[in-house]
């Protein structure tokens, strides 16, 4: 028997699975990141961060390799010699500046108190000014790449983040030898090879299989100092998913408890790895990676223009297809916010008394309501809007409160708001000619909240299949590891073959309930009105409030 290991680097933790080549999970292990998401102060130096910042500690990623891999080996009792490959997937664009030896700049004693030397997590939203300018200039110049990204480049992505570093900490920019996606950096740590993967390059760094990066003229128009960015600090080979990046070095193999020489696949993105993870290798099946955020992944046969999509990349998910990505930048995070910041003490006490979590308590009570019965309607923009508006300056909203409104009603309205956000994305695909017939859900949320899944089925009026694994992206990453290992070593020829053999969904399907669908259709039309009014310039109150807040002096002097 041969095995592969996949590691999913999420927002809060790294999750490893050891699977056999039939996709059976033999062992898994979750390693929380010791430093978590760094969004208030830097470790050690305690330097305060500005609003909208979100950083990570690169050492935490290595900690996952050192902890989770030995743990799955030990739990499974599998002989390391039978592990033929390892693959990882990551949140993205999660990027970091490294020196000529590939060492993160934040590891340097003289730079560790500088926020810009750290890993910028995908949800670092402080490069919005740069993103706005990128969009303005690209639109003025009629850049052909813009429609491939739904008309807007996000502040979450590589170029905006790099430009923010250049603007706010030019010396850090100068000291950077390469800006790397964290997924490519971890692969480099495992193999000693710097190999960029086509998925993050395509979706997050405006790279195109035929056209490459945007032109020097475009970068010069942004800022003359960026003119040579792609051939200097973004240089390096960009290779397709499933390619073998190299083999585990002696040092890393010893640390991870594997054999040196074990095949390592090039890096991947979490949501993208989840697609083969649920066995999807054809168009019409929208895969939702549902966790703190949602990524919506879809395959197509033609390059269509879809409003606000995150991107369409040839071979970006499964070779041979156009891979579409859209997303919502907060979903579970909104529910977490409410549970942590919004529920009254009596809810916490009641949940504790019943011996269940607050989410579960709220879900149980919220499930007793019919659609429309709460009288509430919310916009799901607690962390901005990723698709279809692509605007991180938008904020949350709820209408319909009365003196009788209960916490479980608010919770239900928040679940519904995120479902409406997904419906808006599906509508955008369908209206642009990209078909969406059924939904596949993976990630933490489908395992945790059945009410949420039923609401999604009702709001979208489509059946939802749920991944068999709790760690679907990790299983997908393991499939790419099997491809990187190659058939000759017991792996697979292609990801399609691996997905066919290893991808699994549960028997349970969430089917739309006709009466609910009808009421949600009405509520969705109201959602669309609010969405367009607050999101398309009818009333820019959210932006005005944000700017008043900034001007009022929350911005204490920080050491960037
Ligand atoms: N019972 C629940 N219902 C809804 N959301 C939940 C529940 N339990 C946890 N969550 C949310 O799930 C999110 C974590 O999702 P998960 O997929 O495990 O992680 P990640 O997004 O980091 O991959 C958190 O935002 C948390 O608030
Ligand atoms: O933008 C992404 C993928 O393209 C991020 O990786 C994603 O939104 C973060 O995922 P999660 O909420 O599951 O940690």
PDB file of N, CA, C and O in Angstrom, residues 423-491:
ATOM      1  N   UNK A 423     -25.760  33.505  -3.724  1.00  0.00           N
ATOM      2  CA  UNK A 423     -26.730  33.514  -4.828  1.00  0.00           C
ATOM      3  C   UNK A 423     -26.373  34.609  -5.846  1.00  0.00           C
ATOM      4  O   UNK A 423     -26.479  34.419  -7.062  1.00  0.00           O
ATOM      5  N   UNK A 424     -25.939  35.755  -5.349  1.00  0.00           N
ATOM      6  CA  UNK A 424     -25.566  36.862  -6.249  1.00  0.00           C
ATOM      7  C   UNK A 424     -24.427  36.420  -7.160  1.00  0.00           C
ATOM      8  O   UNK A 424     -24.393  36.747  -8.349  1.00  0.00           O
ATOM      9  N   UNK A 425     -23.498  35.683  -6.585  1.00  0.00           N
ATOM     10  CA  UNK A 425     -22.346  35.206  -7.356  1.00  0.00           C
ATOM     11  C   UNK A 425     -22.803  34.186  -8.409  1.00  0.00           C
ATOM     12  O   UNK A 425     -22.396  34.238  -9.572  1.00  0.00           O
ATOM     13  N   UNK A 426     -23.686  33.280  -7.998  1.00  0.00           N
ATOM     14  CA  UNK A 426     -24.188  32.273  -8.953  1.00  0.00           C
ATOM     15  C   UNK A 426     -24.906  32.979 -10.100  1.00  0.00           C
ATOM     16  O   UNK A 426     -24.706  32.657 -11.282  1.00  0.00           O
ATOM     17  N   UNK A 427     -25.745  33.968  -9.758  1.00  0.00           N
ATOM     18  CA  UNK A 427     -26.468  34.708 -10.802  1.00  0.00           C
ATOM     19  C   UNK A 427     -25.484  35.353 -11.784  1.00  0.00           C
ATOM     20  O   UNK A 427     -25.720  35.372 -12.989  1.00  0.00           O
ATOM     21  N   UNK A 428     -24.392  35.907 -11.238  1.00  0.00           N
ATOM     22  CA  UNK A 428     -23.415  36.570 -12.115  1.00  0.00           C
ATOM     23  C   UNK A 428     -22.816  35.561 -13.097  1.00  0.00           C
ATOM     24  O   UNK A 428     -22.650  35.860 -14.294  1.00  0.00           O
ATOM     25  N   UNK A 429     -22.510  34.354 -12.623  1.00  0.00           N
ATOM     26  CA  UNK A 429     -21.966  33.324 -13.530  1.00  0.00           C
ATOM     27  C   UNK A 429     -22.997  32.953 -14.602  1.00  0.00           C
ATOM     28  O   UNK A 429     -22.702  32.952 -15.790  1.00  0.00           O
ATOM     29  N   UNK A 430     -24.209  32.659 -14.144  1.00  0.00           N
ATOM     30  CA  UNK A 430     -25.240  32.172 -15.067  1.00  0.00           C
ATOM     31  C   UNK A 430     -25.556  33.241 -16.116  1.00  0.00           C
ATOM     32  O   UNK A 430     -25.640  32.949 -17.311  1.00  0.00           O
ATOM     33  N   UNK A 431     -25.692  34.505 -15.653  1.00  0.00           N
ATOM     34  CA  UNK A 431     -26.003  35.589 -16.594  1.00  0.00           C
ATOM     35  C   UNK A 431     -24.889  35.787 -17.627  1.00  0.00           C
ATOM     36  O   UNK A 431     -25.117  36.295 -18.711  1.00  0.00           O
ATOM     37  N   UNK A 432     -23.676  35.358 -17.286  1.00  0.00           N
ATOM     38  CA  UNK A 432     -22.558  35.504 -18.240  1.00  0.00           C
ATOM     39  C   UNK A 432     -22.350  34.250 -19.078  1.00  0.00           C
ATOM     40  O   UNK A 432     -21.372  34.154 -19.819  1.00  0.00           O
ATOM     41  N   UNK A 433     -23.212  33.277 -18.910  1.00  0.00           N
ATOM     42  CA  UNK A 433     -23.124  32.083 -19.758  1.00  0.00           C
ATOM     43  C   UNK A 433     -22.244  30.974 -19.203  1.00  0.00           C
ATOM     44  O   UNK A 433     -21.841  30.069 -19.939  1.00  0.00           O
ATOM     45  N   UNK A 434     -21.936  31.036 -17.910  1.00  0.00           N
ATOM     46  CA  UNK A 434     -21.180  29.929 -17.295  1.00  0.00           C
ATOM     47  C   UNK A 434     -22.177  29.131 -16.451  1.00  0.00           C
ATOM     48  O   UNK A 434     -22.720  29.656 -15.476  1.00  0.00           O
ATOM     49  N   UNK A 435     -22.429  27.898 -16.840  1.00  0.00           N
ATOM     50  CA  UNK A 435     -23.532  27.192 -16.172  1.00  0.00           C
ATOM     51  C   UNK A 435     -23.170  26.700 -14.759  1.00  0.00           C
ATOM     52  O   UNK A 435     -22.025  26.324 -14.496  1.00  0.00           O
ATOM     53  N   UNK A 436     -24.205  26.744 -13.893  1.00  0.00           N
ATOM     54  CA  UNK A 436     -24.059  26.254 -12.511  1.00  0.00           C
ATOM     55  C   UNK A 436     -25.248  25.346 -12.245  1.00  0.00           C
ATOM     56  O   UNK A 436     -26.370  25.823 -12.068  1.00  0.00           O
ATOM     57  N   UNK A 437     -25.036  24.043 -12.249  1.00  0.00           N
ATOM     58  CA  UNK A 437     -26.165  23.124 -12.097  1.00  0.00           C
ATOM     59  C   UNK A 437     -26.307  22.574 -10.682  1.00  0.00           C
ATOM     60  O   UNK A 437     -27.394  22.431 -10.173  1.00  0.00           O
ATOM     61  N   UNK A 438     -25.205  22.225 -10.101  1.00  0.00           N
ATOM     62  CA  UNK A 438     -25.303  21.756  -8.723  1.00  0.00           C
ATOM     63  C   UNK A 438     -24.131  22.289  -7.902  1.00  0.00           C
ATOM     64  O   UNK A 438     -23.122  22.730  -8.447  1.00  0.00           O
ATOM     65  N   UNK A 439     -24.325  22.238  -6.592  1.00  0.00           N
ATOM     66  CA  UNK A 439     -23.324  22.806  -5.695  1.00  0.00           C
ATOM     67  C   UNK A 439     -22.660  21.700  -4.883  1.00  0.00           C
ATOM     68  O   UNK A 439     -23.316  20.718  -4.502  1.00  0.00           O
ATOM     69  N   UNK A 440     -21.381  21.876  -4.642  1.00  0.00           N
ATOM     70  CA  UNK A 440     -20.625  20.979  -3.771  1.00  0.00           C
ATOM     71  C   UNK A 440     -20.060  21.836  -2.646  1.00  0.00           C
ATOM     72  O   UNK A 440     -19.523  22.916  -2.916  1.00  0.00           O
ATOM     73  N   UNK A 441     -20.205  21.359  -1.417  1.00  0.00           N
ATOM     74  CA  UNK A 441     -19.704  22.161  -0.298  1.00  0.00           C
ATOM     75  C   UNK A 441     -18.624  21.395   0.450  1.00  0.00           C
ATOM     76  O   UNK A 441     -18.738  20.185   0.665  1.00  0.00           O
ATOM     77  N   UNK A 442     -17.587  22.115   0.809  1.00  0.00           N
ATOM     78  CA  UNK A 442     -16.556  21.504   1.647  1.00  0.00           C
ATOM     79  C   UNK A 442     -16.070  22.561   2.618  1.00  0.00           C
ATOM     80  O   UNK A 442     -16.563  23.683   2.603  1.00  0.00           O
ATOM     81  N   UNK A 443     -15.104  22.226   3.438  1.00  0.00           N
ATOM     82  CA  UNK A 443     -14.614  23.162   4.452  1.00  0.00           C
ATOM     83  C   UNK A 443     -15.316  22.899   5.772  1.00  0.00           C
ATOM     84  O   UNK A 443     -16.124  21.961   5.894  1.00  0.00           O
ATOM     85  N   UNK A 444     -15.030  23.734   6.751  1.00  0.00           N
ATOM     86  CA  UNK A 444     -15.549  23.504   8.098  1.00  0.00           C
ATOM     87  C   UNK A 444     -17.057  23.677   8.229  1.00  0.00           C
ATOM     88  O   UNK A 444     -17.721  22.926   8.940  1.00  0.00           O
ATOM     89  N   UNK A 445     -17.635  24.678   7.527  1.00  0.00           N
ATOM     90  CA  UNK A 445     -19.036  25.025   7.795  1.00  0.00           C
ATOM     91  C   UNK A 445     -20.050  23.916   7.488  1.00  0.00           C
ATOM     92  O   UNK A 445     -20.958  23.691   8.289  1.00  0.00           O
ATOM     93  N   UNK A 446     -19.947  23.203   6.353  1.00  0.00           N
ATOM     94  CA  UNK A 446     -20.953  22.157   6.085  1.00  0.00           C
ATOM     95  C   UNK A 446     -20.952  21.060   7.139  1.00  0.00           C
ATOM     96  O   UNK A 446     -21.971  20.399   7.358  1.00  0.00           O
ATOM     97  N   UNK A 447     -19.822  20.892   7.801  1.00  0.00           N
ATOM     98  CA  UNK A 447     -19.742  19.868   8.853  1.00  0.00           C
ATOM     99  C   UNK A 447     -20.380  20.376  10.141  1.00  0.00           C
ATOM    100  O   UNK A 447     -20.768  19.595  10.997  1.00  0.00           O
ATOM    101  N   UNK A 448     -20.450  21.723  10.262  1.00  0.00           N
ATOM    102  CA  UNK A 448     -20.809  22.293  11.562  1.00  0.00           C
ATOM    103  C   UNK A 448     -22.247  22.762  11.650  1.00  0.00           C
ATOM    104  O   UNK A 448     -22.788  22.861  12.735  1.00  0.00           O
ATOM    105  N   UNK A 449     -22.854  23.104  10.512  1.00  0.00           N
ATOM    106  CA  UNK A 449     -24.136  23.802  10.596  1.00  0.00           C
ATOM    107  C   UNK A 449     -25.089  23.365   9.479  1.00  0.00           C
ATOM    108  O   UNK A 449     -25.022  23.845   8.355  1.00  0.00           O
ATOM    109  N   UNK A 450     -26.024  22.469   9.832  1.00  0.00           N
ATOM    110  CA  UNK A 450     -26.971  21.939   8.842  1.00  0.00           C
ATOM    111  C   UNK A 450     -27.980  23.000   8.405  1.00  0.00           C
ATOM    112  O   UNK A 450     -28.400  23.041   7.250  1.00  0.00           O
ATOM    113  N   UNK A 451     -28.370  23.856   9.354  1.00  0.00           N
ATOM    114  CA  UNK A 451     -29.323  24.913   9.003  1.00  0.00           C
ATOM    115  C   UNK A 451     -28.733  25.790   7.899  1.00  0.00           C
ATOM    116  O   UNK A 451     -29.412  26.138   6.929  1.00  0.00           O
ATOM    117  N   UNK A 452     -27.473  26.123   8.071  1.00  0.00           N
ATOM    118  CA  UNK A 452     -26.798  26.951   7.073  1.00  0.00           C
ATOM    119  C   UNK A 452     -26.875  26.297   5.694  1.00  0.00           C
ATOM    120  O   UNK A 452     -27.194  26.952   4.691  1.00  0.00           O
ATOM    121  N   UNK A 453     -26.629  25.003   5.650  1.00  0.00           N
ATOM    122  CA  UNK A 453     -26.604  24.300   4.358  1.00  0.00           C
ATOM    123  C   UNK A 453     -27.995  24.264   3.727  1.00  0.00           C
ATOM    124  O   UNK A 453     -28.142  24.416   2.518  1.00  0.00           O
ATOM    125  N   UNK A 454     -29.036  24.064   4.570  1.00  0.00           N
ATOM    126  CA  UNK A 454     -30.399  24.039   4.031  1.00  0.00           C
ATOM    127  C   UNK A 454     -30.767  25.425   3.491  1.00  0.00           C
ATOM    128  O   UNK A 454     -31.382  25.543   2.416  1.00  0.00           O
ATOM    129  N   UNK A 455     -30.353  26.460   4.217  1.00  0.00           N
ATOM    130  CA  UNK A 455     -30.636  27.830   3.745  1.00  0.00           C
ATOM    131  C   UNK A 455     -29.954  28.061   2.387  1.00  0.00           C
ATOM    132  O   UNK A 455     -30.547  28.626   1.469  1.00  0.00           O
ATOM    133  N   UNK A 456     -28.728  27.589   2.244  1.00  0.00           N
ATOM    134  CA  UNK A 456     -28.023  27.762   0.963  1.00  0.00           C
ATOM    135  C   UNK A 456     -28.752  27.031  -0.168  1.00  0.00           C
ATOM    136  O   UNK A 456     -28.861  27.547  -1.281  1.00  0.00           O
ATOM    137  N   UNK A 457     -29.237  25.810   0.127  1.00  0.00           N
ATOM    138  CA  UNK A 457     -29.957  25.056  -0.908  1.00  0.00           C
ATOM    139  C   UNK A 457     -31.237  25.801  -1.298  1.00  0.00           C
ATOM    140  O   UNK A 457     -31.586  25.909  -2.478  1.00  0.00           O
ATOM    141  N   UNK A 458     -31.938  26.354  -0.288  1.00  0.00           N
ATOM    142  CA  UNK A 458     -33.199  27.055  -0.548  1.00  0.00           C
ATOM    143  C   UNK A 458     -32.977  28.377  -1.276  1.00  0.00           C
ATOM    144  O   UNK A 458     -33.714  28.726  -2.189  1.00  0.00           O
ATOM    145  N   UNK A 459     -31.970  29.113  -0.853  1.00  0.00           N
ATOM    146  CA  UNK A 459     -31.729  30.431  -1.461  1.00  0.00           C
ATOM    147  C   UNK A 459     -31.227  30.283  -2.899  1.00  0.00           C
ATOM    148  O   UNK A 459     -31.572  31.074  -3.769  1.00  0.00           O
ATOM    149  N   UNK A 460     -30.419  29.261  -3.145  1.00  0.00           N
ATOM    150  CA  UNK A 460     -29.861  29.100  -4.501  1.00  0.00           C
ATOM    151  C   UNK A 460     -30.743  28.210  -5.377  1.00  0.00           C
ATOM    152  O   UNK A 460     -30.529  28.113  -6.574  1.00  0.00           O
ATOM    153  N   UNK A 461     -31.706  27.536  -4.745  1.00  0.00           N
ATOM    154  CA  UNK A 461     -32.589  26.594  -5.442  1.00  0.00           C
ATOM    155  C   UNK A 461     -31.790  25.528  -6.208  1.00  0.00           C
ATOM    156  O   UNK A 461     -32.100  25.203  -7.353  1.00  0.00           O
ATOM    157  N   UNK A 462     -30.772  25.040  -5.544  1.00  0.00           N
ATOM    158  CA  UNK A 462     -29.949  23.978  -6.147  1.00  0.00           C
ATOM    159  C   UNK A 462     -29.570  22.961  -5.074  1.00  0.00           C
ATOM    160  O   UNK A 462     -29.355  23.336  -3.911  1.00  0.00           O
ATOM    161  N   UNK A 463     -29.471  21.668  -5.469  1.00  0.00           N
ATOM    162  CA  UNK A 463     -29.042  20.677  -4.479  1.00  0.00           C
ATOM    163  C   UNK A 463     -27.567  20.870  -4.113  1.00  0.00           C
ATOM    164  O   UNK A 463     -26.771  21.304  -4.948  1.00  0.00           O
ATOM    165  N   UNK A 464     -27.245  20.539  -2.880  1.00  0.00           N
ATOM    166  CA  UNK A 464     -25.852  20.678  -2.433  1.00  0.00           C
ATOM    167  C   UNK A 464     -25.325  19.337  -1.932  1.00  0.00           C
ATOM    168  O   UNK A 464     -25.901  18.734  -1.021  1.00  0.00           O
ATOM    169  N   UNK A 465     -24.244  18.902  -2.550  1.00  0.00           N
ATOM    170  CA  UNK A 465     -23.556  17.695  -2.066  1.00  0.00           C
ATOM    171  C   UNK A 465     -22.434  18.135  -1.140  1.00  0.00           C
ATOM    172  O   UNK A 465     -21.801  19.171  -1.378  1.00  0.00           O
ATOM    173  N   UNK A 466     -22.189  17.335  -0.123  1.00  0.00           N
ATOM    174  CA  UNK A 466     -21.185  17.726   0.872  1.00  0.00           C
ATOM    175  C   UNK A 466     -19.993  16.767   0.823  1.00  0.00           C
ATOM    176  O   UNK A 466     -20.166  15.541   0.709  1.00  0.00           O
ATOM    177  N   UNK A 467     -18.826  17.342   0.897  1.00  0.00           N
ATOM    178  CA  UNK A 467     -17.597  16.538   0.840  1.00  0.00           C
ATOM    179  C   UNK A 467     -17.584  15.496   1.963  1.00  0.00           C
ATOM    180  O   UNK A 467     -18.043  15.765   3.072  1.00  0.00           O
ATOM    181  N   UNK A 468     -17.027  14.351   1.655  1.00  0.00           N
ATOM    182  CA  UNK A 468     -16.937  13.301   2.673  1.00  0.00           C
ATOM    183  C   UNK A 468     -15.889  13.660   3.715  1.00  0.00           C
ATOM    184  O   UNK A 468     -16.007  13.304   4.881  1.00  0.00           O
ATOM    185  N   UNK A 469     -14.868  14.375   3.281  1.00  0.00           N
ATOM    186  CA  UNK A 469     -13.763  14.662   4.191  1.00  0.00           C
ATOM    187  C   UNK A 469     -13.975  15.977   4.928  1.00  0.00           C
ATOM    188  O   UNK A 469     -14.565  16.907   4.393  1.00  0.00           O
ATOM    189  N   UNK A 470     -13.450  16.031   6.156  1.00  0.00           N
ATOM    190  CA  UNK A 470     -13.448  17.306   6.883  1.00  0.00           C
ATOM    191  C   UNK A 470     -12.315  18.173   6.356  1.00  0.00           C
ATOM    192  O   UNK A 470     -12.243  19.345   6.654  1.00  0.00           O
ATOM    193  N   UNK A 471     -11.407  17.557   5.668  1.00  0.00           N
ATOM    194  CA  UNK A 471     -10.201  18.261   5.236  1.00  0.00           C
ATOM    195  C   UNK A 471     -10.065  18.181   3.721  1.00  0.00           C
ATOM    196  O   UNK A 471      -9.025  17.771   3.193  1.00  0.00           O
ATOM    197  N   UNK A 472     -11.115  18.594   2.996  1.00  0.00           N
ATOM    198  CA  UNK A 472     -11.107  18.410   1.537  1.00  0.00           C
ATOM    199  C   UNK A 472      -9.920  19.054   0.830  1.00  0.00           C
ATOM    200  O   UNK A 472      -9.300  18.413  -0.025  1.00  0.00           O
ATOM    201  N   UNK A 473      -9.593  20.329   1.132  1.00  0.00           N
ATOM    202  CA  UNK A 473      -8.434  20.890   0.420  1.00  0.00           C
ATOM    203  C   UNK A 473      -7.176  20.042   0.647  1.00  0.00           C
ATOM    204  O   UNK A 473      -6.398  19.816  -0.289  1.00  0.00           O
ATOM    205  N   UNK A 474      -7.010  19.551   1.883  1.00  0.00           N
ATOM    206  CA  UNK A 474      -5.821  18.728   2.168  1.00  0.00           C
ATOM    207  C   UNK A 474      -5.861  17.437   1.344  1.00  0.00           C
ATOM    208  O   UNK A 474      -4.826  16.980   0.841  1.00  0.00           O
ATOM    209  N   UNK A 475      -7.063  16.866   1.186  1.00  0.00           N
ATOM    210  CA  UNK A 475      -7.168  15.652   0.360  1.00  0.00           C
ATOM    211  C   UNK A 475      -6.828  15.998  -1.095  1.00  0.00           C
ATOM    212  O   UNK A 475      -6.120  15.253  -1.784  1.00  0.00           O
ATOM    213  N   UNK A 476      -7.314  17.167  -1.559  1.00  0.00           N
ATOM    214  CA  UNK A 476      -6.979  17.616  -2.920  1.00  0.00           C
ATOM    215  C   UNK A 476      -5.471  17.797  -3.062  1.00  0.00           C
ATOM    216  O   UNK A 476      -4.867  17.389  -4.063  1.00  0.00           O
ATOM    217  N   UNK A 477      -4.851  18.401  -2.048  1.00  0.00           N
ATOM    218  CA  UNK A 477      -3.398  18.604  -2.093  1.00  0.00           C
ATOM    219  C   UNK A 477      -2.685  17.252  -2.140  1.00  0.00           C
ATOM    220  O   UNK A 477      -1.677  17.079  -2.849  1.00  0.00           O
ATOM    221  N   UNK A 478      -3.235  16.286  -1.419  1.00  0.00           N
ATOM    222  CA  UNK A 478      -2.646  14.934  -1.436  1.00  0.00           C
ATOM    223  C   UNK A 478      -2.773  14.309  -2.824  1.00  0.00           C
ATOM    224  O   UNK A 478      -1.884  13.589  -3.284  1.00  0.00           O
ATOM    225  N   UNK A 479      -3.888  14.619  -3.519  1.00  0.00           N
ATOM    226  CA  UNK A 479      -4.046  14.093  -4.887  1.00  0.00           C
ATOM    227  C   UNK A 479      -2.962  14.666  -5.812  1.00  0.00           C
ATOM    228  O   UNK A 479      -2.407  13.955  -6.643  1.00  0.00           O
ATOM    229  N   UNK A 480      -2.706  15.973  -5.655  1.00  0.00           N
ATOM    230  CA  UNK A 480      -1.642  16.560  -6.475  1.00  0.00           C
ATOM    231  C   UNK A 480      -0.285  15.958  -6.108  1.00  0.00           C
ATOM    232  O   UNK A 480       0.599  15.832  -6.963  1.00  0.00           O
ATOM    233  N   UNK A 481      -0.145  15.558  -4.849  1.00  0.00           N
ATOM    234  CA  UNK A 481       1.100  14.890  -4.440  1.00  0.00           C
ATOM    235  C   UNK A 481       1.224  13.550  -5.168  1.00  0.00           C
ATOM    236  O   UNK A 481       2.321  13.161  -5.615  1.00  0.00           O
ATOM    237  N   UNK A 482       0.079  12.848  -5.324  1.00  0.00           N
ATOM    238  CA  UNK A 482       0.100  11.550  -6.023  1.00  0.00           C
ATOM    239  C   UNK A 482       0.480  11.743  -7.488  1.00  0.00           C
ATOM    240  O   UNK A 482       1.164  10.900  -8.091  1.00  0.00           O
ATOM    241  N   UNK A 483       0.040  12.891  -8.059  1.00  0.00           N
ATOM    242  CA  UNK A 483       0.395  13.182  -9.457  1.00  0.00           C
ATOM    243  C   UNK A 483       1.879  13.544  -9.546  1.00  0.00           C
ATOM    244  O   UNK A 483       2.600  13.084 -10.446  1.00  0.00           O
ATOM    245  N   UNK A 484       2.346  14.346  -8.580  1.00  0.00           N
ATOM    246  CA  UNK A 484       3.762  14.740  -8.577  1.00  0.00           C
ATOM    247  C   UNK A 484       4.662  13.517  -8.401  1.00  0.00           C
ATOM    248  O   UNK A 484       5.745  13.432  -8.999  1.00  0.00           O
ATOM    249  N   UNK A 485       4.207  12.561  -7.605  1.00  0.00           N
ATOM    250  CA  UNK A 485       5.017  11.344  -7.377  1.00  0.00           C
ATOM    251  C   UNK A 485       5.120  10.530  -8.668  1.00  0.00           C
ATOM    252  O   UNK A 485       6.140   9.879  -8.932  1.00  0.00           O
ATOM    253  N   UNK A 486       4.067  10.579  -9.468  1.00  0.00           N
ATOM    254  CA  UNK A 486       4.094   9.892 -10.771  1.00  0.00           C
ATOM    255  C   UNK A 486       3.617   8.457 -10.699  1.00  0.00           C
ATOM    256  O   UNK A 486       3.698   7.793  -9.661  1.00  0.00           O
ATOM    257  N   UNK A 487       3.095   7.994 -11.829  1.00  0.00           N
ATOM    258  CA  UNK A 487       2.535   6.654 -11.918  1.00  0.00           C
ATOM    259  C   UNK A 487       3.588   5.594 -11.609  1.00  0.00           C
ATOM    260  O   UNK A 487       3.328   4.585 -10.956  1.00  0.00           O
ATOM    261  N   UNK A 488       4.807   5.873 -12.093  1.00  0.00           N
ATOM    262  CA  UNK A 488       5.884   4.897 -11.919  1.00  0.00           C
ATOM    263  C   UNK A 488       6.199   4.615 -10.448  1.00  0.00           C
ATOM    264  O   UNK A 488       6.744   3.568 -10.112  1.00  0.00           O
ATOM    265  N   UNK A 489       5.793   5.566  -9.581  1.00  0.00           N
ATOM    266  CA  UNK A 489       6.037   5.361  -8.146  1.00  0.00           C
ATOM    267  C   UNK A 489       4.773   4.987  -7.398  1.00  0.00           C
ATOM    268  O   UNK A 489       4.713   5.099  -6.175  1.00  0.00           O
ATOM    269  N   UNK A 490       3.747   4.611  -8.134  1.00  0.00           N
ATOM    270  CA  UNK A 490       2.500   4.207  -7.488  1.00  0.00           C
ATOM    271  C   UNK A 490       1.473   5.315  -7.444  1.00  0.00           C
ATOM    272  O   UNK A 490       0.377   5.136  -6.904  1.00  0.00           O
ATOM    273  N   UNK A 491       1.806   6.503  -8.013  1.00  0.00           N
ATOM    274  CA  UNK A 491       0.870   7.630  -7.998  1.00  0.00           C
ATOM    275  C   UNK A 491      -0.027   7.622  -9.234  1.00  0.00           C
ATOM    276  O   UNK A 491      -0.305   6.551  -9.804  1.00  0.00           O
TER     277      UNK A 491
END
